[in-house]
CSV table of C-alpha atoms in Angstrom, one decimal:
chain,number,residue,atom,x,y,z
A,1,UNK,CA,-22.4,30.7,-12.4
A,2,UNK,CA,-18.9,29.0,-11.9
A,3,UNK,CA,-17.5,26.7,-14.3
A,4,UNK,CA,-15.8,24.0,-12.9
A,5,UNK,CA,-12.6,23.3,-15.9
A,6,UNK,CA,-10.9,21.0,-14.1
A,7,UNK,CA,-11.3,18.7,-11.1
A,8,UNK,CA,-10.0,15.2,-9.5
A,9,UNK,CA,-12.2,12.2,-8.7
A,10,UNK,CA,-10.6,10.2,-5.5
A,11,UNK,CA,-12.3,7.4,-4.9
A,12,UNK,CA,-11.7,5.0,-2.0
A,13,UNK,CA,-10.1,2.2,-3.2
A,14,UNK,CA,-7.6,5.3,-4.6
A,15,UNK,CA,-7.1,6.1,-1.4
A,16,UNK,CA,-6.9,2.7,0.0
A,17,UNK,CA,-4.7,0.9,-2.7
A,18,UNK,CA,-1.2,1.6,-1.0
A,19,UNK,CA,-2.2,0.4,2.5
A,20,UNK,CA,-4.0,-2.3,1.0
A,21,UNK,CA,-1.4,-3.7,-1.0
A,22,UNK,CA,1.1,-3.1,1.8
A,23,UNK,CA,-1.1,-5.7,3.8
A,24,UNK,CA,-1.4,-7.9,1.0
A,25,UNK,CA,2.3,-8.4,1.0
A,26,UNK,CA,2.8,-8.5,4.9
A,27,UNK,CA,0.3,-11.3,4.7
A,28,UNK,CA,1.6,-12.8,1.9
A,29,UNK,CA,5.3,-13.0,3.5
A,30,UNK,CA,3.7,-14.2,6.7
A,31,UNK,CA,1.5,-17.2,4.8
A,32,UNK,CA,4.4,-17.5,2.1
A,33,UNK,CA,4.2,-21.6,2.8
A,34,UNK,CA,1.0,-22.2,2.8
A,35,UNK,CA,-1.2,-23.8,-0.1
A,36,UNK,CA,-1.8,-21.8,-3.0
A,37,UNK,CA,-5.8,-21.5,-2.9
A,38,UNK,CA,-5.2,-20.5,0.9
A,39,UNK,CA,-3.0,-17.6,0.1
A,40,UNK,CA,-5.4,-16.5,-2.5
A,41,UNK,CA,-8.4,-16.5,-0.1
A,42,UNK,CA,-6.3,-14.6,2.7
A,43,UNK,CA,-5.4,-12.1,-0.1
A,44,UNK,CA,-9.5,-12.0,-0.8
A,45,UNK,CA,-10.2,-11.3,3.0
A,46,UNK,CA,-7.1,-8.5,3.2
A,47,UNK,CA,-9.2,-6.6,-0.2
A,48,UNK,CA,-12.4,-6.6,1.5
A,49,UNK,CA,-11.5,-5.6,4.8
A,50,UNK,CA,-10.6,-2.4,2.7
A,51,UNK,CA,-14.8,-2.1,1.7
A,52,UNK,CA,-14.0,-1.8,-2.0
A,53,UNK,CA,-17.0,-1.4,-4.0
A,54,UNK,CA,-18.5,-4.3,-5.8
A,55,UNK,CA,-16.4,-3.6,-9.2
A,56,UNK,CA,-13.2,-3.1,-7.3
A,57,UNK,CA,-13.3,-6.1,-5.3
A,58,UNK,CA,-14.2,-8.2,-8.5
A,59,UNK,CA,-11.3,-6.9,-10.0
A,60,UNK,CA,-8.4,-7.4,-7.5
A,61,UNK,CA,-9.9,-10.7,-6.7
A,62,UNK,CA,-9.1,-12.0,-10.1
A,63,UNK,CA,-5.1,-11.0,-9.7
């Protein structure tokens, strides 16, 4: 029997955050004029292009 002592969970949005916030910004600079509440939604459709799960997208969608 192996014991496993030690071990590292990567999960996707992990894996995804840097590219995702990289195209959160690009959009961002590109839409920088635009009204407020349609910057946020853009921001919402960049996140959940990525697939996050359910929890994850709540989450960023609130920032």
């Amino acid at each position: 029997m192996t014991l496993m002592l030690r071990h590292v969970v990567s999960t996707p949005i992990a894996f995804n955050l840097a590219m995702m916030e990289e195209h959160v910004r690009v959009m961002a600079e590109k839409h920088c004029n635009d009204d407020p509440e349609r910057l946020k939604l853009l921001a919402e459709m960049v996140v959940r292009a990525y697939d996050p799960c359910i929890s994850c997208s709540v989450h960023v969608a609130r920032l």
